[in-house]
XYZ file of C-alpha atoms in Angstrom:
624
model
C -30.936 -6.143 1.288
C -31.552 -8.270 -1.812
C -32.595 -11.923 -1.578
C -32.404 -13.290 -5.143
C -29.303 -15.500 -5.459
C -28.341 -13.779 -8.748
C -28.710 -10.338 -7.158
C -26.144 -8.811 -4.821
C -25.563 -5.584 -2.962
C -21.929 -5.526 -4.108
C -20.067 -7.453 -6.814
C -16.264 -7.555 -6.688
C -14.440 -8.558 -9.883
C -11.002 -10.062 -9.332
C -9.600 -11.879 -6.281
C -6.159 -10.335 -6.045
C -5.194 -8.291 -3.011
C -7.619 -5.469 -3.852
C -10.492 -7.864 -4.495
C -9.934 -9.846 -1.294
C -10.067 -6.757 0.929
C -13.018 -5.330 -1.006
C -15.089 -8.514 -0.695
C -14.337 -8.906 3.006
C -15.061 -5.260 3.876
C -18.373 -5.215 1.986
C -19.682 -8.490 3.427
C -18.543 -7.652 6.968
C -20.508 -4.403 6.707
C -23.639 -6.460 6.076
C -23.814 -6.327 2.275
C -24.619 -9.472 0.311
C -21.440 -9.730 -1.744
C -20.203 -11.732 -4.724
C -16.500 -12.174 -5.460
C -15.773 -13.334 -9.018
C -12.355 -14.717 -9.911
C -10.968 -16.220 -13.108
C -9.327 -19.053 -11.129
C -10.261 -20.152 -7.628
C -6.747 -21.567 -7.213
C -5.078 -18.145 -7.551
C -7.012 -16.159 -4.940
C -4.593 -13.730 -3.209
C -1.797 -14.882 -5.488
C 1.561 -13.193 -4.945
C 2.345 -12.748 -8.617
C 5.650 -11.014 -7.987
C 7.754 -10.922 -4.809
C 6.653 -13.140 -1.908
C 6.576 -10.305 0.631
C 4.281 -7.799 2.289
C 5.299 -4.338 3.472
C 8.414 -2.299 2.907
C 9.138 1.421 3.123
C 5.784 3.238 3.513
C 4.021 0.076 2.300
C 4.243 -1.280 5.845
C 2.403 1.864 6.970
C -0.433 1.055 4.552
C -0.778 -2.455 5.963
C -0.789 -1.277 9.579
C -3.362 1.403 8.727
C -5.508 -1.195 6.968
C -5.313 -3.373 10.071
C -6.417 -0.477 12.283
C -9.426 -0.050 9.980
C -10.357 -3.730 10.226
C -8.733 -5.124 7.067
C -7.298 -8.635 6.748
C -3.877 -8.329 5.069
C -1.937 -7.767 8.309
C -3.390 -10.845 9.986
C -2.762 -12.905 6.870
C 0.936 -12.059 6.674
C 1.401 -12.459 10.444
C 0.013 -15.989 10.163
C 2.034 -16.923 7.081
C 5.244 -14.890 7.441
C 8.591 -16.678 7.387
C 10.784 -13.620 8.051
C 9.942 -10.324 9.760
C 12.092 -7.184 9.663
C 11.628 -3.517 10.541
C 13.385 -1.282 8.013
C 15.113 2.041 8.784
C 15.531 1.245 12.487
C 18.520 3.620 12.679
C 16.320 6.487 11.549
C 13.391 8.236 13.210
C 9.977 6.593 13.751
C 8.408 8.572 10.895
C 10.284 6.516 8.284
C 10.387 3.078 9.902
C 8.394 0.379 8.161
C 7.723 -3.326 8.599
C 8.375 -5.955 5.943
C 7.821 -9.705 5.967
C 8.582 -12.591 3.655
C 5.563 -14.798 3.127
C 5.065 -18.455 2.516
C 3.117 -17.598 -0.623
C 1.188 -20.889 -0.747
C 0.085 -20.535 2.881
C -0.767 -16.865 2.317
C -3.099 -17.849 -0.509
C -4.607 -20.698 1.543
C -5.212 -18.474 4.568
C -6.968 -15.765 2.563
C -9.011 -18.291 0.592
C -10.263 -19.895 3.805
C -11.216 -16.508 5.269
C -13.106 -15.547 2.125
C -14.950 -18.822 1.697
C -16.091 -18.942 5.335
C -17.235 -15.313 5.657
C -21.020 -14.879 5.994
C -22.849 -12.983 3.234
C -19.951 -13.589 0.830
C -20.186 -15.867 -2.211
C -16.979 -16.726 -4.067
C -17.460 -17.966 -7.629
C -15.258 -18.703 -10.620
C -15.936 -16.717 -13.755
C -14.309 -14.083 -15.952
C -16.344 -10.914 -16.348
C -16.652 -9.942 -20.003
C -19.304 -7.219 -19.891
C -20.604 -4.494 -17.574
C -24.348 -3.890 -17.595
C -25.528 -0.308 -17.105
C -28.393 2.036 -17.850
C -29.091 5.700 -17.159
C -25.425 6.256 -16.212
C -25.644 3.657 -13.449
C -24.180 0.147 -13.221
C -26.657 -2.748 -13.100
C -24.547 -5.901 -13.084
C -21.979 -8.047 -14.887
C -21.862 -10.850 -17.444
C -19.322 -13.698 -17.209
C -17.678 -15.789 -19.889
C -20.029 -18.612 -18.862
C -22.967 -16.448 -19.910
C -24.103 -15.924 -16.319
C -25.615 -12.582 -15.373
C -25.246 -11.245 -11.845
C -27.086 -8.099 -10.897
C -25.928 -5.348 -8.579
C -26.014 -1.573 -8.423
C -22.477 -1.550 -6.990
C -19.596 -3.196 -8.870
C -15.899 -2.959 -7.924
C -13.335 -3.805 -10.614
C -10.038 -5.154 -9.224
C -8.604 -6.466 -12.493
C -4.857 -6.301 -11.785
C -2.748 -6.764 -14.937
C -5.428 -8.727 -16.781
C -6.872 -5.940 -18.965
C -5.335 -6.624 -22.400
C -2.352 -8.171 -20.628
C 0.594 -8.971 -22.912
C 3.611 -10.947 -21.675
C 7.083 -10.403 -23.179
C 10.035 -12.820 -23.005
C 12.588 -11.635 -25.534
C 11.194 -11.909 -29.057
C 8.273 -14.009 -27.834
C 5.060 -12.449 -26.574
C 1.604 -13.749 -25.823
C -1.651 -12.497 -24.340
C -1.992 -13.228 -20.611
C -2.898 -11.528 -17.359
C -0.225 -13.545 -15.539
C 1.978 -16.390 -16.764
C -0.322 -19.067 -18.249
C -3.525 -17.159 -17.315
C -5.547 -15.610 -20.125
C -6.028 -11.845 -20.322
C -9.304 -9.939 -20.472
C -10.034 -8.152 -23.745
C -13.838 -8.222 -23.824
C -14.103 -6.352 -20.514
C -11.880 -3.584 -21.918
C -14.171 -3.297 -24.951
C -17.201 -3.147 -22.678
C -15.692 -0.301 -20.635
C -14.651 1.570 -23.778
C -18.291 1.439 -24.818
C -19.142 3.486 -21.735
C -16.529 6.111 -22.602
C -13.537 4.957 -20.563
C -10.142 5.661 -22.109
C -7.233 3.292 -21.545
C -3.477 3.753 -21.425
C -0.644 1.219 -21.066
C 1.710 0.442 -18.200
C 4.350 -2.219 -17.791
C 5.686 -4.268 -14.926
C 7.769 -7.399 -14.645
C 9.010 -10.206 -12.490
C 12.383 -12.029 -12.161
C 13.077 -15.698 -12.704
C 12.482 -18.214 -9.919
C 15.518 -20.336 -9.099
C 15.641 -23.897 -7.831
C 17.110 -24.067 -4.346
C 19.459 -26.976 -5.193
C 21.191 -24.915 -7.919
C 22.191 -22.053 -5.583
C 25.507 -21.872 -3.709
C 24.316 -20.094 -0.558
C 27.865 -20.014 0.897
C 28.727 -17.345 -1.683
C 26.193 -14.876 -0.288
C 25.720 -12.733 2.770
C 22.944 -14.196 4.914
C 20.203 -11.808 5.987
C 18.191 -13.025 8.952
C 14.970 -11.578 10.262
C 14.610 -9.634 13.501
C 15.205 -11.751 16.608
C 12.209 -10.096 18.277
C 9.735 -9.752 15.380
C 7.387 -6.797 15.105
C 4.094 -7.889 13.574
C 1.722 -6.057 11.267
C -1.527 -6.579 13.133
C -2.018 -4.901 16.487
C -3.807 -8.094 17.523
C -0.966 -10.524 16.796
C 0.954 -11.734 19.849
C 3.331 -14.289 18.358
C 4.343 -15.852 15.046
C 3.460 -19.403 14.111
C 5.810 -20.502 11.328
C 9.563 -21.203 11.418
C 11.703 -18.325 10.162
C 13.906 -18.394 7.047
C 16.856 -16.292 5.883
C 17.234 -14.238 2.739
C 20.578 -13.806 0.950
C 22.313 -10.783 -0.547
C 24.132 -11.080 -3.886
C 25.495 -8.677 -6.506
C 25.747 -8.478 -10.258
C 29.173 -7.753 -11.763
C 30.762 -6.204 -14.853
C 30.487 -9.507 -16.736
C 26.741 -9.575 -15.986
C 26.388 -6.036 -17.303
C 28.356 -6.854 -20.447
C 26.081 -9.804 -21.234
C 23.069 -7.515 -20.866
C 24.625 -4.737 -22.981
C 25.560 -7.183 -25.738
C 21.969 -8.393 -25.927
C 20.114 -5.125 -25.362
C 18.790 -5.278 -28.940
C 16.926 -8.460 -27.964
C 15.123 -6.746 -25.076
C 11.553 -5.808 -26.087
C 11.906 -2.836 -23.749
C 14.704 -1.324 -25.865
C 13.659 -2.771 -29.209
C 10.535 -0.594 -29.124
C 8.143 -3.522 -28.711
C 7.017 -2.524 -25.201
C 5.222 0.819 -25.196
C 3.941 0.838 -21.587
C 5.781 2.833 -18.931
C 7.444 0.731 -16.227
C 7.934 1.442 -12.500
C 10.777 3.899 -11.917
C 11.624 2.499 -8.486
C 11.558 -1.169 -9.451
C 13.206 -1.264 -12.902
C 14.320 -4.300 -14.871
C 17.986 -5.296 -14.733
C 18.491 -4.146 -18.333
C 16.985 -0.780 -17.384
C 19.444 -0.465 -14.477
C 22.431 -1.294 -16.683
C 21.323 1.132 -19.391
C 20.499 4.049 -17.093
C 23.337 3.629 -14.574
C 26.416 2.746 -16.678
C 28.729 4.100 -13.964
C 27.661 1.343 -11.522
C 29.812 -1.782 -11.561
C 27.292 -3.856 -9.607
C 23.644 -3.947 -8.488
C 22.305 -5.581 -5.345
C 20.086 -8.677 -5.471
C 18.084 -10.383 -2.741
C 17.390 -14.104 -2.931
C 14.093 -14.642 -1.122
C 12.469 -18.000 -0.245
C 8.951 -18.504 -1.606
C 7.874 -20.784 1.216
C 8.793 -23.412 3.778
C 7.976 -26.331 1.492
C 8.823 -24.578 -1.766
C 12.181 -25.137 -3.464
C 11.885 -21.857 -5.365
C 13.797 -18.643 -4.645
C 12.751 -15.235 -5.902
C 15.658 -13.211 -7.362
C 14.593 -9.742 -6.220
C 16.370 -7.139 -8.360
C 16.746 -9.261 -11.496
C 13.448 -8.512 -13.212
C 13.911 -8.861 -16.972
C 12.223 -9.269 -20.347
C 15.313 -10.632 -22.122
C 15.142 -14.010 -23.946
C 15.553 -17.087 -21.753
C 18.990 -17.977 -23.155
C 20.270 -14.500 -22.241
C 18.583 -14.675 -18.837
C 20.434 -17.904 -18.053
C 23.782 -16.379 -19.064
C 23.349 -13.253 -16.961
C 22.092 -15.162 -13.912
C 24.943 -17.675 -14.140
C 27.493 -14.852 -14.381
C 26.753 -13.990 -10.746
C 28.949 -15.554 -8.083
C 26.987 -18.295 -6.352
C 24.558 -18.715 -9.261
C 26.987 -20.367 -11.704
C 24.785 -23.494 -11.740
C 21.455 -21.677 -11.495
C 18.419 -23.482 -12.873
C 15.134 -21.752 -13.588
C 11.844 -23.116 -12.355
C 10.158 -20.148 -14.093
C 11.726 -17.503 -16.346
C 11.538 -13.747 -15.881
C 9.052 -11.818 -17.996
C 7.575 -8.359 -18.509
C 3.871 -7.680 -18.831
C 2.016 -4.764 -20.389
C -1.563 -4.036 -19.412
C -4.320 -1.429 -19.718
C -5.270 1.016 -16.996
C -7.567 4.016 -16.641
C -6.206 7.391 -15.527
C -7.412 7.663 -11.916
C -8.461 11.267 -12.523
C -11.586 9.539 -13.888
C -12.483 8.664 -10.265
C -13.936 10.427 -7.275
C -12.101 10.291 -3.946
C -14.437 7.414 -3.038
C -12.915 5.493 -6.012
C -16.301 5.569 -7.762
C -16.017 6.353 -11.468
C -17.353 9.669 -12.705
C -18.829 8.124 -15.852
C -20.887 5.313 -14.294
C -22.553 5.639 -10.906
C -21.996 2.585 -8.713
C -18.881 1.424 -10.596
C -15.644 1.500 -8.579
C -12.029 0.816 -9.584
C -9.322 -0.493 -7.215
C -5.721 -1.582 -7.695
C -3.642 -1.677 -10.858
C -6.555 -0.565 -13.029
C -5.903 2.810 -11.339
C -2.221 2.864 -12.290
C -0.752 1.671 -8.985
C 1.759 -1.062 -8.305
C 2.104 -3.263 -5.225
C -0.051 -5.611 -3.178
C -0.391 -3.102 -0.346
C -1.511 -0.187 -2.527
C -4.084 -2.480 -4.134
C -5.409 -3.867 -0.851
C -6.177 -0.498 0.720
C -7.892 0.681 -2.459
C -10.102 -2.399 -2.411
C -11.070 -1.631 1.186
C -11.873 2.041 0.466
C -13.886 1.201 -2.651
C -15.948 -1.423 -0.815
C -16.661 0.749 2.211
C -17.864 3.535 -0.064
C -19.897 1.162 -2.197
C -21.818 -0.012 0.883
C -22.159 3.461 2.430
C -23.428 4.905 -0.846
C -26.727 3.051 -0.385
C -27.330 5.502 2.489
C -25.811 8.479 0.611
C -22.726 8.427 2.841
C -19.022 8.292 1.998
C -15.696 7.452 3.643
C -12.685 9.570 2.674
C -9.353 9.675 4.486
C -7.447 12.962 4.335
C -3.743 13.347 3.681
C -3.108 14.068 7.356
C -4.878 10.872 8.480
C -3.170 8.079 6.547
C -0.921 7.243 3.612
C -4.118 5.749 2.187
C -5.480 9.288 1.955
C -2.187 10.544 0.513
C -2.184 7.905 -2.218
C -5.829 8.238 -3.261
C -5.603 12.029 -3.319
C -2.433 11.803 -5.451
C -4.111 9.407 -7.874
C -7.417 11.201 -8.272
C -5.971 14.720 -8.310
C -2.760 14.292 -10.315
C -3.160 11.083 -12.296
C -0.138 8.909 -13.101
C 2.560 8.822 -15.760
C 4.215 5.698 -14.333
C 3.106 2.884 -11.988
C 2.388 4.617 -8.667
C 3.840 3.343 -5.425
C 3.629 4.963 -2.025
C 6.722 6.505 -0.340
C 7.269 8.279 2.956
C 8.329 11.348 0.971
C 4.839 11.645 -0.531
C 3.343 12.397 2.893
C 3.659 16.007 4.075
C 2.669 14.942 7.583
C 4.693 11.751 7.832
C 5.626 12.289 11.485
C 1.906 11.939 12.256
C 1.421 8.939 9.935
C 3.758 6.523 11.709
C 3.230 2.772 11.868
C 3.131 2.754 15.668
C 0.166 5.134 16.004
C -2.119 3.660 13.327
C -4.743 2.617 15.871
C -4.733 6.070 17.470
C -5.490 7.601 14.080
C -7.872 5.084 12.543
C -9.261 2.415 14.872
C -12.318 4.427 15.914
C -13.160 4.974 12.253
C -12.986 1.217 11.628
C -15.116 0.582 14.703
C -17.767 3.068 13.550
C -17.895 1.275 10.187
C -18.590 -2.015 11.974
C -15.279 -3.504 10.813
C -13.476 -3.507 14.175
C -14.811 -5.717 16.969
C -16.098 -4.333 20.264
C -13.527 -6.438 22.120
C -10.680 -4.886 20.157
C -12.096 -1.375 20.552
C -12.412 -1.774 24.327
C -8.818 -3.041 24.519
C -7.700 0.064 22.611
C -9.665 2.436 24.859
C -7.936 0.872 27.860
C -4.562 1.265 26.150
C -5.235 4.965 25.534
C -6.075 5.404 29.200
C -2.826 3.661 30.139
C -0.876 5.955 27.801
C -2.392 9.081 29.358
C -1.731 7.677 32.831
C 1.902 6.913 31.986
C 2.561 10.356 30.501
C 1.031 12.020 33.552
C 3.158 9.877 35.869
C 6.296 10.755 33.913
C 5.454 14.425 34.358
C 4.919 14.065 38.110
C 7.856 11.868 39.132
C 11.065 13.809 39.802
C 14.609 12.464 39.609
C 17.072 13.870 42.144
C 20.835 13.564 41.617
C 21.501 11.835 44.923
C 24.241 9.237 45.241
C 22.383 6.053 44.350
C 20.312 7.591 41.528
C 23.320 9.302 40.003
C 25.340 6.079 40.158
C 22.447 4.132 38.612
C 22.510 6.318 35.504
C 26.296 6.590 35.322
C 26.373 2.817 34.834
C 24.245 3.480 31.730
C 26.572 6.314 30.610
C 23.905 8.911 31.384
C 24.723 11.982 33.428
C 22.216 13.293 35.985
C 23.383 16.584 37.527
C 20.157 18.446 38.281
C 16.646 17.570 39.464
C 14.419 16.782 36.482
C 11.042 15.151 35.815
C 11.062 11.746 34.141
C 9.148 13.396 31.300
C 11.876 15.947 30.536
C 14.623 13.421 31.264
C 13.175 11.132 28.594
C 13.456 13.936 26.034
C 17.227 13.540 26.118
C 18.345 11.518 23.030
C 20.563 9.156 25.054
C 17.754 8.214 27.469
C 15.395 5.352 26.581
C 12.126 4.449 28.288
C 13.732 1.227 29.512
C 16.326 3.240 31.408
C 13.740 4.787 33.729
C 11.420 1.838 34.269
C 12.719 1.240 37.796
C 11.477 4.683 38.833
C 7.854 3.917 37.906
C 5.874 2.178 40.641
C 3.438 0.692 38.117
C 4.479 -1.313 35.079
C 2.926 -0.699 31.647
C 2.631 -2.782 28.468
C 5.566 -2.455 26.060
C 3.426 -0.916 23.284
C 2.203 1.783 25.678
C 5.749 2.561 26.814
C 7.011 2.787 23.218
C 4.162 5.109 22.261
C 4.849 7.320 25.277
C 8.547 7.495 24.413
C 7.890 8.600 20.828
C 5.210 11.085 21.916
C 7.563 12.707 24.427
C 10.809 12.655 22.416
C 9.176 14.147 19.315
C 6.718 16.411 21.134
C 8.009 19.638 19.581
C 8.110 18.252 16.047
C 4.677 16.667 16.392
C 3.182 19.948 17.656
C 4.737 21.838 14.750
C 3.320 19.337 12.261
C -0.085 19.448 13.936
C -0.079 23.239 13.493
C 0.632 22.662 9.796
C -2.304 20.244 9.662
C -4.603 22.864 11.176
C -3.582 25.348 8.458
C -3.992 22.642 5.810
C -7.507 21.859 6.985
C -8.632 25.464 6.616
C -8.618 25.118 2.842
C -9.085 21.329 2.813
C -12.487 21.694 4.457
C -13.753 24.261 1.954
C -16.193 22.220 -0.150
C -16.606 23.026 -3.833
C -20.328 23.002 -4.770
C -21.175 20.345 -7.352
C -23.136 22.969 -9.299
C -20.091 25.208 -9.823
C -19.429 26.442 -13.358
C -15.730 27.204 -13.617
C -16.247 29.096 -16.880
C -18.183 31.744 -14.937
C -15.251 32.634 -12.670
C -13.994 36.016 -13.839
C -10.262 36.099 -14.518
C -9.822 32.311 -14.448
C -7.814 31.274 -17.495
C -9.150 28.645 -19.867
C -6.345 26.184 -19.057
C -7.333 26.240 -15.367
C -11.002 25.777 -16.253
C -10.022 22.713 -18.298
C -7.938 21.220 -15.463
C -10.677 21.807 -12.877
C -13.358 20.316 -15.129
C -11.212 17.239 -15.741
C -10.481 16.486 -12.073
C -13.677 17.924 -10.548
C -12.055 18.499 -7.125
C -14.279 18.033 -4.098
C -12.515 20.624 -1.941
C -10.375 23.721 -2.329
C -7.494 21.720 -0.860
C -7.770 19.101 -3.583
C -7.926 21.852 -6.216
C -4.678 23.310 -4.823
C -2.865 20.044 -5.606
C -3.883 19.856 -9.279
C -0.778 20.204 -11.432
C -0.431 23.762 -12.735
C -3.072 25.404 -10.530
C -1.502 28.649 -9.274
C -2.150 30.460 -5.954
C -3.839 33.310 -7.871
C -6.183 30.849 -9.613
C -6.924 29.261 -6.251
C -7.725 32.661 -4.780
C -10.207 33.402 -7.580
C -11.828 30.007 -7.015
C -12.076 30.584 -3.256
C -13.743 33.976 -3.700
C -16.223 32.491 -6.161
C -17.107 29.648 -3.776
C -17.733 32.130 -0.957
C -20.079 34.106 -3.216
C -21.928 30.915 -4.152
C -22.321 29.947 -0.510
C -23.736 33.384 0.281
C -26.116 33.053 -2.654
C -24.625 35.918 -4.648
C -22.519 33.977 -7.133
C -23.575 32.518 -10.466
C -24.557 28.873 -10.270
């Protein structure tokens, strides 16, 4: 490893959620790492909503924790409300979400970063990328400093040519009152990178004293919180409520009357916004039949007096914003601490990346987060982790790629690299073909050993997990061996729980019945087991048939997924392959036949021709 203080094994640019995880993963793997941030005070800043997790996003955070990431521990230590979503549905679509004390979240992550060995954290805006012979060599900051490294990870968020819109006013910024990065964009363009525009936004923050909370429905957190990290036993901070409100027809009329003043509909904003998190003017325009839209008022912290108005993102002028906010019952006296705004920014189509998140144009240069067209803290964080792990492993010519059947991380990265984006990408349960296998509860079973082998999971934690697996196997075996007999006392015991027992049955098969819970049969087990083990056993048994069916689908999927495409392949030499398919394959450069199958427009017949050609190449008979 390098010794010169200006030379590093890995340089991470940007200290948002992607940059934090990237810097920690690289340094914890033994790489001398530099994290560069424009402002030290905004490390791990929650620029938008003060929350972590949500539908499918919670799965990303739990998976990251199983791999040895930090986000789960950070939110567990700074969360002020914890909830599991979709509890009335099956385990495949349940996800955790937590409100954060955003100041404490930032403080926690900053302390972790600044006390981690082998990691330097410095202030400086990167304005130029140094490279030669198609390989990255280092970066230059606005202070004129040069830092050298053969591995650089860009986690630039919304700062690349960022442009903020508030009604007719607009100014260059990466976040409110933070300057954007134009020189870095020019530097990357010089190396052949092409940029497109996306748009996102944030609602106004309201002062607590101006809100009539009695007008809203209170939404409390779970009484028995479920945490993100498998290592968290209890929460530290007091818990706070959120509040549910609604817009009304008057609100919508105010917006409609002023739509011409919205830069989104005046043609000023050209970037595409997130479909699943639209601005309030977008909702009113696209859903005219709706008389109201739901809003969540979310506290920004225990000491903060600010509330985040989730659902009221806008780029309208401030005077219009005030009118529409004050038209809502309970917000008649609303005062802004910060107005809503929209922001446009540059990104690179992620088809320009390999599955390792290394760019195809410059060896050793990696992209993570919104520069790849994604939206969300969680999506960014896991990309930062994957980029860093691959940056470190690449020194030994190794790589770390998660498949679609292993994690939503693999689903997302494969989607990005294979299909590209035409709107800000966010993860959903529906994107995962094997979602019953990618549950939150089994993240350690899928990924912990991988994190341990990377050196990012401690031996103590790994040994605890091995013991837990043994307990799970022991419990399942015991459930198979213990029989219930419908004698008087046993039958009466279950009748009190409204469960009928008419025939002898093993506890295992009894638990398969939908009305039977693991807690109902605990008295019939001589040995007690930890709650997590019992929950895992219950899910494994109740969904056994579905899980087996999905595992069979995975086995079929892997047959083509594991067919590697030789780097030396010349698609133009494949007889019968149309020119449009050759163009698509050359653009994406898929690593496997499975990845090629997911490229938009690639037909089964084209895939068959490709497969035959690969087999000929492997046998040494095909053209190379």
